């Protein structure tokens, strides 16, 4: 009886269904669920997941090849009769695009002058890292995509991911040759955004629907239907001004966003190696040469350092502090 | 005349089992949204597990079911253990028992698969909500269930047809 309980044969031609093993696996599953929560995932779990996706990514990439070959087959088939009309429209758009291209070059030159004057550096377009989507799980628990580039290509956690039309999400799990991108629609996605027209701030909250919600907009937000929503960069993680989508009013008086990135299948994306802005209290102090002052002065505070600094540097610092103190 | 057990190599059947589960896992995680109109996939993995547990139970011991579920968790980015737990419990509760294993008629197989599917997704929803610390999205689960119920008769019919033609209780055996 005891042996029958412990290793039930169930007359299944030799298959052993051990109750002890079954219970042990249940316990392991429960422990994994408890310790692998996305909100509080530990480094070993994250590392294991990244290693696994590294191994699986080439296989998934191989499986995605035929799908890429037949992508958009539906719209293409539907548009067969409209090709001539579409061609004429595209030619018109090309003429308009040339004007915008000229304008963009002029603006780029102007921005470079401003950036030089302000001593600001922004990531150039060519710095972006292109990657193919190799897996696209759209289950009930996560809205994420696996891309076929990882830390070897310079990708790090937190980097924004964009496609041709706008922000797609951000990297949240990086392996050596693969990375997982948390989409804006995921339950765990929170992105500070603003209306381009009015600079009205909000938080874009994913809720697994196609249209993420705008939260914390205030009582009378200066947002209108159709407003262009861009990243505000308030979190210091994403750069300011990345196009996100269009504001859409809901029936209950709330706001949602129709994502630009949904205009086309997200198969090829760019990862933007944007380094987050480090808060002053977390900045790593650069190694400074020993000051000429006494040992008591060293490291006691900024004011003392400014006093010891050369005249030009002191002027610069003084200018900065004057700016900060201005109302 | 060859005995039923000699008709097909068990290695061939094992290879078929591994290949079908691998394909199911990859298809489950593949970028299906690249293809217009195909967004949510049926749970091919559960279909593969269910059918192999019916025709070749020795290929689907609890450890294998757990490993497949865990692989799906890792491939899809879900919290680890969610699908492993749900598949393990659902298959354990509703697997075919007895000497003959899975019946040769389609309706009881469909009925049993429907129950397995509902239990698996119910557990996945509860476990996923617990891991996420908020309610998981029910809509994709429901769509997955409906898609799976619609798609399952085809592979089930093919498997049962093969079983009937072989006259043996188990594929390859």
CSV table of C-alpha atoms in Angstrom, one decimal:
chain,number,residue,atom,x,y,z
A,1,UNK,CA,0.0,0.0,0.0
A,2,UNK,CA,2.8,2.3,1.0
A,3,UNK,CA,4.7,1.6,-2.1
A,4,UNK,CA,1.6,2.1,-4.2
A,5,UNK,CA,1.2,5.6,-2.6
A,6,UNK,CA,4.8,6.6,-3.0
A,7,UNK,CA,5.3,5.6,-6.6
A,8,UNK,CA,2.0,5.1,-8.3
A,9,UNK,CA,2.3,3.2,-11.5
A,10,UNK,CA,-1.2,4.0,-12.6
A,11,UNK,CA,-0.9,1.1,-15.1
A,12,UNK,CA,0.6,3.5,-17.5
A,13,UNK,CA,3.1,1.2,-19.1
A,14,UNK,CA,5.9,2.0,-16.7
A,15,UNK,CA,5.4,5.7,-16.2
A,16,UNK,CA,6.2,6.6,-12.6
A,17,UNK,CA,4.2,9.3,-11.1
A,18,UNK,CA,5.8,9.9,-7.8
A,19,UNK,CA,3.7,11.8,-5.3
A,20,UNK,CA,6.8,13.0,-3.5
A,21,UNK,CA,8.4,14.3,-6.7
A,22,UNK,CA,5.1,16.0,-7.6
A,23,UNK,CA,4.9,17.8,-4.3
A,24,UNK,CA,8.5,18.8,-4.5
A,25,UNK,CA,7.9,20.3,-7.9
A,26,UNK,CA,4.9,22.1,-6.6
A,27,UNK,CA,7.0,23.6,-3.8
A,28,UNK,CA,9.7,24.6,-6.3
A,29,UNK,CA,7.2,26.2,-8.5
A,30,UNK,CA,5.7,28.1,-5.6
A,31,UNK,CA,9.1,29.3,-4.5
A,32,UNK,CA,10.0,30.5,-8.0
A,33,UNK,CA,6.8,32.4,-8.2
A,34,UNK,CA,7.4,34.0,-4.8
A,35,UNK,CA,11.0,35.0,-5.5
A,36,UNK,CA,10.9,35.9,-9.1
A,37,UNK,CA,8.5,38.8,-8.9
A,38,UNK,CA,9.2,41.4,-11.5
A,39,UNK,CA,9.0,44.2,-8.9
A,40,UNK,CA,11.6,42.7,-6.6
A,41,UNK,CA,13.6,40.4,-8.8
A,42,UNK,CA,17.0,39.5,-7.4
A,43,UNK,CA,20.3,39.7,-9.3
A,44,UNK,CA,20.8,35.9,-9.6
A,45,UNK,CA,17.3,35.4,-11.0
A,46,UNK,CA,17.8,38.3,-13.5
A,47,UNK,CA,21.2,36.9,-14.4
A,48,UNK,CA,19.7,33.4,-15.0
A,49,UNK,CA,16.9,34.8,-17.1
A,50,UNK,CA,19.4,36.8,-19.2
A,51,UNK,CA,21.6,33.8,-19.7
A,52,UNK,CA,18.6,31.7,-20.8
A,53,UNK,CA,17.4,34.3,-23.3
A,54,UNK,CA,21.0,34.5,-24.6
A,55,UNK,CA,20.9,30.8,-25.4
A,56,UNK,CA,17.4,30.9,-26.8
A,57,UNK,CA,17.7,34.1,-28.8
A,58,UNK,CA,19.5,32.5,-31.9
A,59,UNK,CA,16.9,29.8,-32.0
A,60,UNK,CA,14.0,32.2,-31.8
A,61,UNK,CA,15.7,34.5,-34.4
A,62,UNK,CA,15.9,31.5,-36.7
A,63,UNK,CA,12.2,30.8,-36.1
A,64,UNK,CA,11.3,34.4,-36.8
A,65,UNK,CA,13.0,34.5,-40.2
A,66,UNK,CA,10.0,33.0,-42.1
A,67,UNK,CA,7.6,35.2,-40.3
A,68,UNK,CA,9.6,38.2,-41.3
A,69,UNK,CA,9.4,37.0,-44.9
A,70,UNK,CA,5.6,37.0,-44.9
A,71,UNK,CA,5.1,40.1,-42.7
A,72,UNK,CA,2.4,42.5,-43.7
A,73,UNK,CA,1.1,40.0,-46.2
A,74,UNK,CA,-2.5,40.9,-45.2
A,75,UNK,CA,-2.3,44.7,-45.9
A,76,UNK,CA,-0.2,44.0,-49.0
A,77,UNK,CA,-2.9,41.7,-50.4
A,78,UNK,CA,-5.6,44.2,-49.5
A,79,UNK,CA,-3.8,47.0,-51.2
A,80,UNK,CA,-3.1,45.4,-54.5
A,81,UNK,CA,-5.8,47.4,-56.2
A,82,UNK,CA,-4.6,50.7,-54.7
A,83,UNK,CA,-1.0,50.5,-55.6
A,84,UNK,CA,-1.1,53.2,-58.4
A,85,UNK,CA,-2.9,55.6,-56.1
A,86,UNK,CA,-0.5,54.9,-53.3
A,87,UNK,CA,2.4,55.4,-55.6
A,88,UNK,CA,1.2,58.9,-56.6
A,89,UNK,CA,0.6,59.8,-52.9
A,90,UNK,CA,4.1,58.6,-52.0
A,91,UNK,CA,5.6,60.8,-54.7
A,92,UNK,CA,3.8,63.8,-53.3
A,93,UNK,CA,5.0,62.9,-49.8
A,94,UNK,CA,8.6,62.6,-51.2
A,95,UNK,CA,8.4,66.1,-52.5
A,96,UNK,CA,7.2,67.4,-49.1
A,97,UNK,CA,9.8,65.3,-47.4
A,98,UNK,CA,12.6,67.0,-49.3
A,99,UNK,CA,11.5,70.3,-47.9
A,100,UNK,CA,11.5,68.8,-44.3
A,101,UNK,CA,14.9,67.2,-45.0
A,102,UNK,CA,16.4,70.6,-45.8
A,103,UNK,CA,14.7,72.1,-42.7
A,104,UNK,CA,16.0,69.2,-40.6
A,105,UNK,CA,19.6,69.8,-41.7
A,106,UNK,CA,19.4,73.5,-41.0
A,107,UNK,CA,17.9,72.8,-37.5
A,108,UNK,CA,20.6,70.2,-36.8
A,109,UNK,CA,23.3,72.8,-37.6
A,110,UNK,CA,21.5,75.3,-35.3
A,111,UNK,CA,21.2,72.7,-32.5
A,112,UNK,CA,24.9,71.9,-32.8
A,113,UNK,CA,25.7,75.6,-32.3
A,114,UNK,CA,23.4,75.8,-29.3
A,115,UNK,CA,24.8,72.6,-27.8
A,116,UNK,CA,28.3,73.9,-28.2
A,117,UNK,CA,27.3,77.2,-26.6
A,118,UNK,CA,25.5,75.4,-23.7
A,119,UNK,CA,28.1,72.6,-23.4
A,120,UNK,CA,25.3,70.0,-23.8
A,121,UNK,CA,25.8,66.7,-25.6
A,122,UNK,CA,23.0,64.6,-27.0
A,123,UNK,CA,23.3,61.1,-28.5
A,124,UNK,CA,23.7,61.2,-32.2
A,125,UNK,CA,21.4,59.1,-34.4
A,126,UNK,CA,24.2,57.0,-35.6
A,127,UNK,CA,24.9,56.0,-32.0
A,128,UNK,CA,21.7,54.1,-31.8
A,129,UNK,CA,21.9,50.3,-31.8
A,130,UNK,CA,19.7,48.5,-34.3
A,131,UNK,CA,18.1,45.2,-33.4
A,132,UNK,CA,15.6,42.7,-34.7
A,133,UNK,CA,12.8,41.4,-32.6
A,134,UNK,CA,13.2,37.7,-32.1
A,135,UNK,CA,10.3,36.9,-29.8
A,136,UNK,CA,7.1,38.7,-29.2
A,137,UNK,CA,5.3,37.1,-26.3
A,138,UNK,CA,2.0,38.9,-25.7
A,139,UNK,CA,0.6,36.9,-22.8
A,140,UNK,CA,-1.4,38.0,-19.8
A,141,UNK,CA,1.6,38.6,-17.5
A,142,UNK,CA,4.0,40.6,-19.6
A,143,UNK,CA,4.1,42.7,-22.7
A,144,UNK,CA,7.7,42.5,-23.7
A,145,UNK,CA,9.8,41.8,-26.8
A,146,UNK,CA,13.1,39.9,-27.0
A,147,UNK,CA,15.7,41.6,-29.3
A,148,UNK,CA,18.7,40.0,-30.8
A,149,UNK,CA,21.4,42.4,-29.4
A,150,UNK,CA,22.7,42.6,-25.9
A,151,UNK,CA,25.5,44.0,-23.7
A,152,UNK,CA,28.1,43.0,-26.3
A,153,UNK,CA,26.5,45.6,-28.6
A,154,UNK,CA,26.5,48.2,-25.8
A,155,UNK,CA,22.9,47.7,-24.6
A,156,UNK,CA,22.2,48.3,-20.9
A,157,UNK,CA,19.2,48.1,-18.7
A,158,UNK,CA,17.0,51.2,-18.9
A,159,UNK,CA,17.9,52.3,-22.4
A,160,UNK,CA,15.0,53.5,-24.4
A,161,UNK,CA,13.9,51.5,-27.4
A,162,UNK,CA,12.3,53.2,-30.4
A,163,UNK,CA,11.1,52.2,-33.8
A,164,UNK,CA,10.5,54.3,-36.9
A,165,UNK,CA,7.5,56.1,-35.4
A,166,UNK,CA,8.2,56.5,-31.7
A,167,UNK,CA,9.0,55.1,-28.3
A,168,UNK,CA,8.4,51.4,-28.0
A,169,UNK,CA,9.6,50.8,-24.4
A,170,UNK,CA,12.8,50.4,-22.5
A,171,UNK,CA,15.3,47.6,-21.9
A,172,UNK,CA,14.8,45.8,-18.6
A,173,UNK,CA,16.7,42.6,-18.9
A,174,UNK,CA,20.1,42.4,-20.7
A,175,UNK,CA,22.0,39.4,-21.7
A,176,UNK,CA,25.2,39.2,-23.7
A,177,UNK,CA,23.5,38.7,-27.0
A,178,UNK,CA,19.9,39.5,-26.3
A,179,UNK,CA,17.8,41.9,-24.3
A,180,UNK,CA,14.2,42.1,-23.2
A,181,UNK,CA,12.2,45.2,-23.9
A,182,UNK,CA,9.4,46.2,-21.6
A,183,UNK,CA,6.7,47.7,-23.8
A,184,UNK,CA,4.8,50.9,-22.9
A,185,UNK,CA,1.6,48.8,-22.7
A,186,UNK,CA,2.9,46.5,-20.0
A,187,UNK,CA,1.4,46.6,-16.5
A,188,UNK,CA,4.7,47.5,-15.0
A,189,UNK,CA,5.5,50.3,-17.4
A,190,UNK,CA,5.6,53.9,-16.0
A,191,UNK,CA,6.9,56.7,-18.2
A,192,UNK,CA,6.8,60.4,-17.4
A,193,UNK,CA,5.5,62.2,-20.4
A,194,UNK,CA,4.2,65.6,-21.4
A,195,UNK,CA,2.0,67.2,-24.0
A,196,UNK,CA,4.2,68.8,-26.6
A,197,UNK,CA,1.9,71.8,-27.1
A,198,UNK,CA,1.4,72.8,-23.4
A,199,UNK,CA,4.1,70.9,-21.5
A,200,UNK,CA,1.4,69.5,-19.3
A,201,UNK,CA,3.0,66.6,-17.4
A,202,UNK,CA,1.6,63.1,-16.8
A,203,UNK,CA,2.7,59.6,-16.2
A,204,UNK,CA,2.0,57.1,-18.9
A,205,UNK,CA,0.8,53.9,-17.2
A,206,UNK,CA,0.6,50.6,-19.1
A,207,UNK,CA,-2.4,48.4,-18.3
A,208,UNK,CA,-2.0,45.7,-21.0
A,209,UNK,CA,-4.4,47.5,-23.2
A,210,UNK,CA,-3.4,48.9,-26.6
A,211,UNK,CA,-3.9,52.5,-25.3
A,212,UNK,CA,-1.9,53.2,-22.1
A,213,UNK,CA,-3.4,55.5,-19.6
A,214,UNK,CA,-2.3,59.0,-18.7
A,215,UNK,CA,-2.3,59.3,-14.9
A,216,UNK,CA,-1.4,62.2,-12.5
A,217,UNK,CA,-2.6,64.8,-15.0
A,218,UNK,CA,-4.1,67.1,-12.4
A,219,UNK,CA,-7.6,68.4,-12.1
A,220,UNK,CA,-7.7,70.6,-15.2
A,221,UNK,CA,-4.9,69.3,-17.4
A,222,UNK,CA,-4.0,71.4,-20.5
A,223,UNK,CA,-4.3,68.4,-22.8
A,224,UNK,CA,-6.5,68.3,-25.9
A,225,UNK,CA,-7.5,65.3,-28.0
A,226,UNK,CA,-4.8,64.8,-30.7
A,227,UNK,CA,-2.1,66.4,-28.7
A,228,UNK,CA,1.3,65.0,-29.4
A,229,UNK,CA,2.6,63.2,-26.3
A,230,UNK,CA,6.4,63.0,-25.9
A,231,UNK,CA,8.7,61.8,-23.1
A,232,UNK,CA,9.3,64.5,-20.6
A,233,UNK,CA,12.6,63.1,-19.3
A,234,UNK,CA,11.6,64.0,-15.7
A,235,UNK,CA,12.8,60.6,-14.4
A,236,UNK,CA,16.3,61.1,-15.8
A,237,UNK,CA,16.1,57.6,-17.4
A,238,UNK,CA,14.5,58.5,-20.7
A,239,UNK,CA,15.6,61.5,-22.8
A,240,UNK,CA,13.2,64.4,-23.2
A,241,UNK,CA,11.2,64.7,-26.4
A,242,UNK,CA,10.9,61.1,-27.7
A,243,UNK,CA,7.6,60.9,-29.6
A,244,UNK,CA,5.1,58.6,-27.8
A,245,UNK,CA,1.7,59.0,-29.3
A,246,UNK,CA,-1.5,61.1,-29.5
A,247,UNK,CA,-3.8,62.0,-26.6
A,248,UNK,CA,-7.2,60.4,-26.8
A,249,UNK,CA,-10.0,61.4,-24.4
A,250,UNK,CA,-12.0,58.6,-22.8
A,251,UNK,CA,-15.7,58.5,-22.0
A,252,UNK,CA,-15.0,58.7,-18.2
A,253,UNK,CA,-13.1,62.0,-18.6
A,254,UNK,CA,-9.7,60.4,-18.5
A,255,UNK,CA,-6.9,60.3,-21.0
A,256,UNK,CA,-5.2,57.6,-23.0
A,257,UNK,CA,-2.5,57.6,-25.6
A,258,UNK,CA,-2.6,56.1,-29.1
A,259,UNK,CA,1.0,54.9,-29.5
A,260,UNK,CA,2.9,56.0,-32.6
A,261,UNK,CA,5.0,52.8,-32.4
A,262,UNK,CA,1.8,50.8,-33.1
A,263,UNK,CA,1.6,52.2,-36.7
A,264,UNK,CA,3.7,49.4,-37.9
A,265,UNK,CA,4.7,46.0,-36.6
A,266,UNK,CA,7.6,46.3,-34.2
A,267,UNK,CA,10.1,44.1,-35.9
A,268,UNK,CA,13.1,46.3,-36.2
A,269,UNK,CA,14.0,48.7,-33.4
A,270,UNK,CA,16.8,51.0,-32.3
A,271,UNK,CA,18.1,51.0,-28.8
A,272,UNK,CA,19.2,54.5,-27.7
A,273,UNK,CA,22.3,54.3,-25.4
A,274,UNK,CA,21.1,57.2,-23.3
A,275,UNK,CA,22.9,57.5,-20.0
A,276,UNK,CA,20.6,58.4,-17.2
A,277,UNK,CA,21.1,61.6,-15.4
A,278,UNK,CA,22.7,60.9,-12.0
A,279,UNK,CA,21.3,62.8,-9.1
A,280,UNK,CA,24.0,65.0,-7.4
A,281,UNK,CA,24.0,62.9,-4.2
A,282,UNK,CA,24.7,59.7,-6.2
A,283,UNK,CA,27.5,61.2,-8.4
A,284,UNK,CA,30.9,59.6,-8.1
A,285,UNK,CA,33.3,62.3,-7.2
A,286,UNK,CA,36.2,62.4,-9.7
A,287,UNK,CA,39.6,62.0,-8.2
A,288,UNK,CA,40.9,65.5,-7.6
A,289,UNK,CA,44.6,66.4,-7.4
A,290,UNK,CA,45.7,67.2,-3.9
A,291,UNK,CA,44.8,70.8,-3.0
A,292,UNK,CA,47.4,73.3,-1.9
A,293,UNK,CA,45.3,74.1,1.2
A,294,UNK,CA,45.7,72.5,4.6
A,295,UNK,CA,44.5,69.1,5.3
A,296,UNK,CA,41.5,70.4,7.3
A,297,UNK,CA,40.1,72.2,4.2
A,298,UNK,CA,40.3,69.1,1.9
A,299,UNK,CA,36.9,67.6,1.3
A,300,UNK,CA,35.0,69.7,3.8
A,301,UNK,CA,32.6,71.2,1.2
A,302,UNK,CA,32.1,72.8,-2.1
A,303,UNK,CA,32.7,76.4,-0.9
A,304,UNK,CA,36.1,75.5,0.4
A,305,UNK,CA,37.0,73.8,-2.9
A,306,UNK,CA,35.9,76.9,-4.8
A,307,UNK,CA,38.0,79.1,-2.7
A,308,UNK,CA,41.0,76.9,-3.5
A,309,UNK,CA,40.2,76.6,-7.2
A,310,UNK,CA,41.9,78.8,-9.8
A,311,UNK,CA,40.2,82.1,-10.6
A,312,UNK,CA,38.6,81.1,-13.8
A,313,UNK,CA,37.1,78.0,-12.3
A,314,UNK,CA,35.8,80.0,-9.3
A,315,UNK,CA,34.1,82.4,-11.7
A,316,UNK,CA,32.4,79.5,-13.5
A,317,UNK,CA,31.1,78.0,-10.3
A,318,UNK,CA,30.1,81.4,-9.0
A,319,UNK,CA,28.1,81.9,-12.2
A,320,UNK,CA,26.4,78.6,-11.8
A,321,UNK,CA,25.4,79.2,-8.2
A,322,UNK,CA,24.2,82.6,-9.0
A,323,UNK,CA,21.9,81.0,-11.6
A,324,UNK,CA,20.6,78.5,-9.1
A,325,UNK,CA,19.8,81.2,-6.6
A,326,UNK,CA,17.9,83.3,-9.1
A,327,UNK,CA,14.1,83.2,-8.7
B,1,UNK,CA,3.9,-10.3,-38.5
B,2,UNK,CA,5.5,-7.6,-36.4
B,3,UNK,CA,4.1,-6.9,-33.0
B,4,UNK,CA,2.6,-3.5,-32.3
B,5,UNK,CA,5.5,-2.7,-30.0
B,6,UNK,CA,7.9,-3.3,-32.9
B,7,UNK,CA,6.2,-1.0,-35.3
B,8,UNK,CA,8.0,2.1,-34.5
B,9,UNK,CA,11.2,2.8,-32.7
B,10,UNK,CA,10.7,4.4,-29.2
B,11,UNK,CA,13.6,6.6,-30.1
B,12,UNK,CA,11.7,7.9,-33.1
B,13,UNK,CA,8.7,8.6,-30.9
B,14,UNK,CA,10.9,10.3,-28.3
B,15,UNK,CA,12.4,12.5,-31.0
B,16,UNK,CA,8.9,13.4,-32.2
B,17,UNK,CA,7.9,14.3,-28.7
B,18,UNK,CA,10.9,16.5,-28.1
B,19,UNK,CA,10.6,18.1,-31.5
B,20,UNK,CA,6.9,18.8,-31.2
B,21,UNK,CA,7.3,20.4,-27.7
B,22,UNK,CA,10.2,22.5,-28.9
B,23,UNK,CA,8.3,23.7,-31.9
B,24,UNK,CA,5.3,24.5,-29.7
B,25,UNK,CA,7.5,26.5,-27.3
B,26,UNK,CA,9.2,28.5,-30.1
B,27,UNK,CA,5.9,29.2,-31.9
B,28,UNK,CA,4.4,30.3,-28.6
B,29,UNK,CA,7.2,32.9,-28.2
B,30,UNK,CA,7.7,33.8,-31.8
B,31,UNK,CA,6.9,37.4,-33.0
B,32,UNK,CA,3.5,36.6,-34.4
B,33,UNK,CA,2.4,40.2,-34.4
B,34,UNK,CA,4.7,40.6,-37.4
B,35,UNK,CA,2.0,38.8,-39.4
B,36,UNK,CA,-1.1,40.9,-39.8
B,37,UNK,CA,-4.1,39.6,-38.0
B,38,UNK,CA,-2.3,37.0,-35.8
B,39,UNK,CA,-1.8,38.4,-32.3
B,40,UNK,CA,-2.7,35.9,-29.7
B,41,UNK,CA,-1.7,32.3,-30.2
B,42,UNK,CA,-3.3,29.2,-28.9
B,43,UNK,CA,-1.4,27.4,-26.1
B,44,UNK,CA,0.4,25.0,-28.4
B,45,UNK,CA,2.6,23.9,-25.6
B,46,UNK,CA,-0.3,22.6,-23.5
B,47,UNK,CA,-1.7,20.8,-26.5
B,48,UNK,CA,1.6,19.1,-27.0
B,49,UNK,CA,1.9,18.1,-23.4
B,50,UNK,CA,-1.7,16.9,-23.2
B,51,UNK,CA,-1.5,14.8,-26.3
B,52,UNK,CA,1.9,13.2,-25.5
B,53,UNK,CA,0.7,12.6,-21.9
B,54,UNK,CA,-2.2,10.7,-23.4
B,55,UNK,CA,-0.4,8.7,-26.0
B,56,UNK,CA,3.0,8.3,-24.4
B,57,UNK,CA,2.7,8.9,-20.7
B,58,UNK,CA,6.2,7.8,-20.1
B,59,UNK,CA,7.4,10.8,-22.1
B,60,UNK,CA,5.6,13.3,-19.9
B,61,UNK,CA,6.5,12.6,-16.3
B,62,UNK,CA,6.0,15.5,-13.8
B,63,UNK,CA,9.6,16.6,-14.2
B,64,UNK,CA,9.2,17.0,-18.0
B,65,UNK,CA,5.9,18.9,-17.6
B,66,UNK,CA,7.6,21.2,-15.0
B,67,UNK,CA,10.6,21.8,-17.3
B,68,UNK,CA,8.4,22.6,-20.3
B,69,UNK,CA,6.4,25.1,-18.2
B,70,UNK,CA,9.5,26.7,-16.8
B,71,UNK,CA,11.0,27.0,-20.3
B,72,UNK,CA,7.8,28.7,-21.5
B,73,UNK,CA,8.0,31.1,-18.5
B,74,UNK,CA,11.6,32.1,-19.5
B,75,UNK,CA,10.8,32.4,-23.2
B,76,UNK,CA,7.8,34.5,-22.7
B,77,UNK,CA,9.2,36.7,-19.9
B,78,UNK,CA,6.5,35.6,-17.4
B,79,UNK,CA,7.5,35.2,-13.8
B,80,UNK,CA,9.3,31.9,-13.3
B,81,UNK,CA,7.1,29.1,-12.1
B,82,UNK,CA,3.7,30.4,-13.3
B,83,UNK,CA,3.2,28.1,-16.3
B,84,UNK,CA,5.3,25.4,-14.7
B,85,UNK,CA,2.9,25.2,-11.8
B,86,UNK,CA,-0.3,25.5,-13.9
B,87,UNK,CA,0.8,22.8,-16.4
B,88,UNK,CA,2.0,20.5,-13.6
B,89,UNK,CA,-1.3,20.7,-11.7
B,90,UNK,CA,-3.6,20.6,-14.7
B,91,UNK,CA,-1.9,17.7,-16.3
B,92,UNK,CA,-1.7,15.8,-13.0
B,93,UNK,CA,-5.4,16.2,-12.4
B,94,UNK,CA,-6.8,15.5,-15.9
B,95,UNK,CA,-4.3,13.1,-17.4
B,96,UNK,CA,-5.6,9.9,-18.8
B,97,UNK,CA,-5.3,7.0,-16.5
B,98,UNK,CA,-5.9,3.3,-17.0
B,99,UNK,CA,-4.4,0.7,-19.2
B,100,UNK,CA,-5.6,2.1,-22.5
B,101,UNK,CA,-4.5,5.7,-21.9
B,102,UNK,CA,-6.2,8.2,-24.1
B,103,UNK,CA,-9.5,7.0,-25.6
B,104,UNK,CA,-9.8,6.7,-29.4
B,105,UNK,CA,-12.9,8.9,-29.7
B,106,UNK,CA,-12.6,12.6,-30.2
B,107,UNK,CA,-15.3,14.0,-27.9
B,108,UNK,CA,-14.0,12.7,-24.6
B,109,UNK,CA,-10.5,13.9,-25.5
B,110,UNK,CA,-11.8,17.4,-26.4
B,111,UNK,CA,-13.8,17.5,-23.1
B,112,UNK,CA,-10.8,16.5,-21.1
B,113,UNK,CA,-8.6,19.0,-22.8
B,114,UNK,CA,-11.1,21.8,-22.2
B,115,UNK,CA,-11.1,21.0,-18.5
B,116,UNK,CA,-7.2,20.9,-18.5
B,117,UNK,CA,-7.1,24.2,-20.4
B,118,UNK,CA,-9.5,25.9,-18.0
B,119,UNK,CA,-7.7,24.7,-14.9
B,120,UNK,CA,-4.2,25.6,-16.3
B,121,UNK,CA,-5.3,29.1,-17.2
B,122,UNK,CA,-7.1,29.6,-13.9
B,123,UNK,CA,-4.0,28.6,-12.0
B,124,UNK,CA,-1.8,30.7,-14.2
B,125,UNK,CA,-4.1,33.7,-13.7
B,126,UNK,CA,-3.9,33.3,-9.9
B,127,UNK,CA,-0.2,32.6,-9.8
B,128,UNK,CA,0.6,35.4,-12.2
B,129,UNK,CA,-1.5,37.9,-10.3
B,130,UNK,CA,0.3,36.9,-7.1
B,131,UNK,CA,3.7,37.4,-8.8
B,132,UNK,CA,2.8,40.7,-10.4
B,133,UNK,CA,1.2,41.9,-7.1
B,134,UNK,CA,-1.8,43.1,-9.2
B,135,UNK,CA,-4.5,41.5,-11.3
B,136,UNK,CA,-3.1,39.9,-14.4
B,137,UNK,CA,-4.8,40.7,-17.7
B,138,UNK,CA,-7.7,38.3,-18.1
B,139,UNK,CA,-8.5,39.1,-21.8
B,140,UNK,CA,-5.4,37.5,-23.4
B,141,UNK,CA,-6.0,34.4,-21.2
B,142,UNK,CA,-9.6,34.2,-22.4
B,143,UNK,CA,-8.6,34.7,-26.0
B,144,UNK,CA,-5.9,32.0,-25.6
B,145,UNK,CA,-8.5,29.6,-24.2
B,146,UNK,CA,-10.9,30.2,-27.1
B,147,UNK,CA,-8.1,30.0,-29.7
B,148,UNK,CA,-6.9,26.7,-28.1
B,149,UNK,CA,-10.4,25.2,-28.0
B,150,UNK,CA,-10.9,26.1,-31.7
B,151,UNK,CA,-7.5,24.8,-32.8
B,152,UNK,CA,-7.2,21.6,-30.6
B,153,UNK,CA,-9.6,19.4,-32.6
B,154,UNK,CA,-7.2,19.3,-35.6
B,155,UNK,CA,-4.0,18.0,-33.8
B,156,UNK,CA,-6.2,15.7,-31.6
B,157,UNK,CA,-7.9,14.3,-34.7
B,158,UNK,CA,-4.6,13.6,-36.4
B,159,UNK,CA,-3.2,11.9,-33.3
B,160,UNK,CA,-6.3,9.8,-32.8
B,161,UNK,CA,-6.3,8.8,-36.4
B,162,UNK,CA,-2.7,7.7,-36.2
B,163,UNK,CA,-3.5,5.7,-33.1
B,164,UNK,CA,-6.5,4.0,-34.7
B,165,UNK,CA,-4.5,3.1,-37.8
B,166,UNK,CA,-1.8,1.6,-35.7
B,167,UNK,CA,-4.2,-0.4,-33.6
B,168,UNK,CA,-1.9,0.1,-30.6
B,169,UNK,CA,-2.6,2.0,-27.5
B,170,UNK,CA,0.4,4.3,-27.9
B,171,UNK,CA,2.0,6.1,-30.7
B,172,UNK,CA,5.2,4.3,-31.7
B,173,UNK,CA,4.5,1.5,-29.3
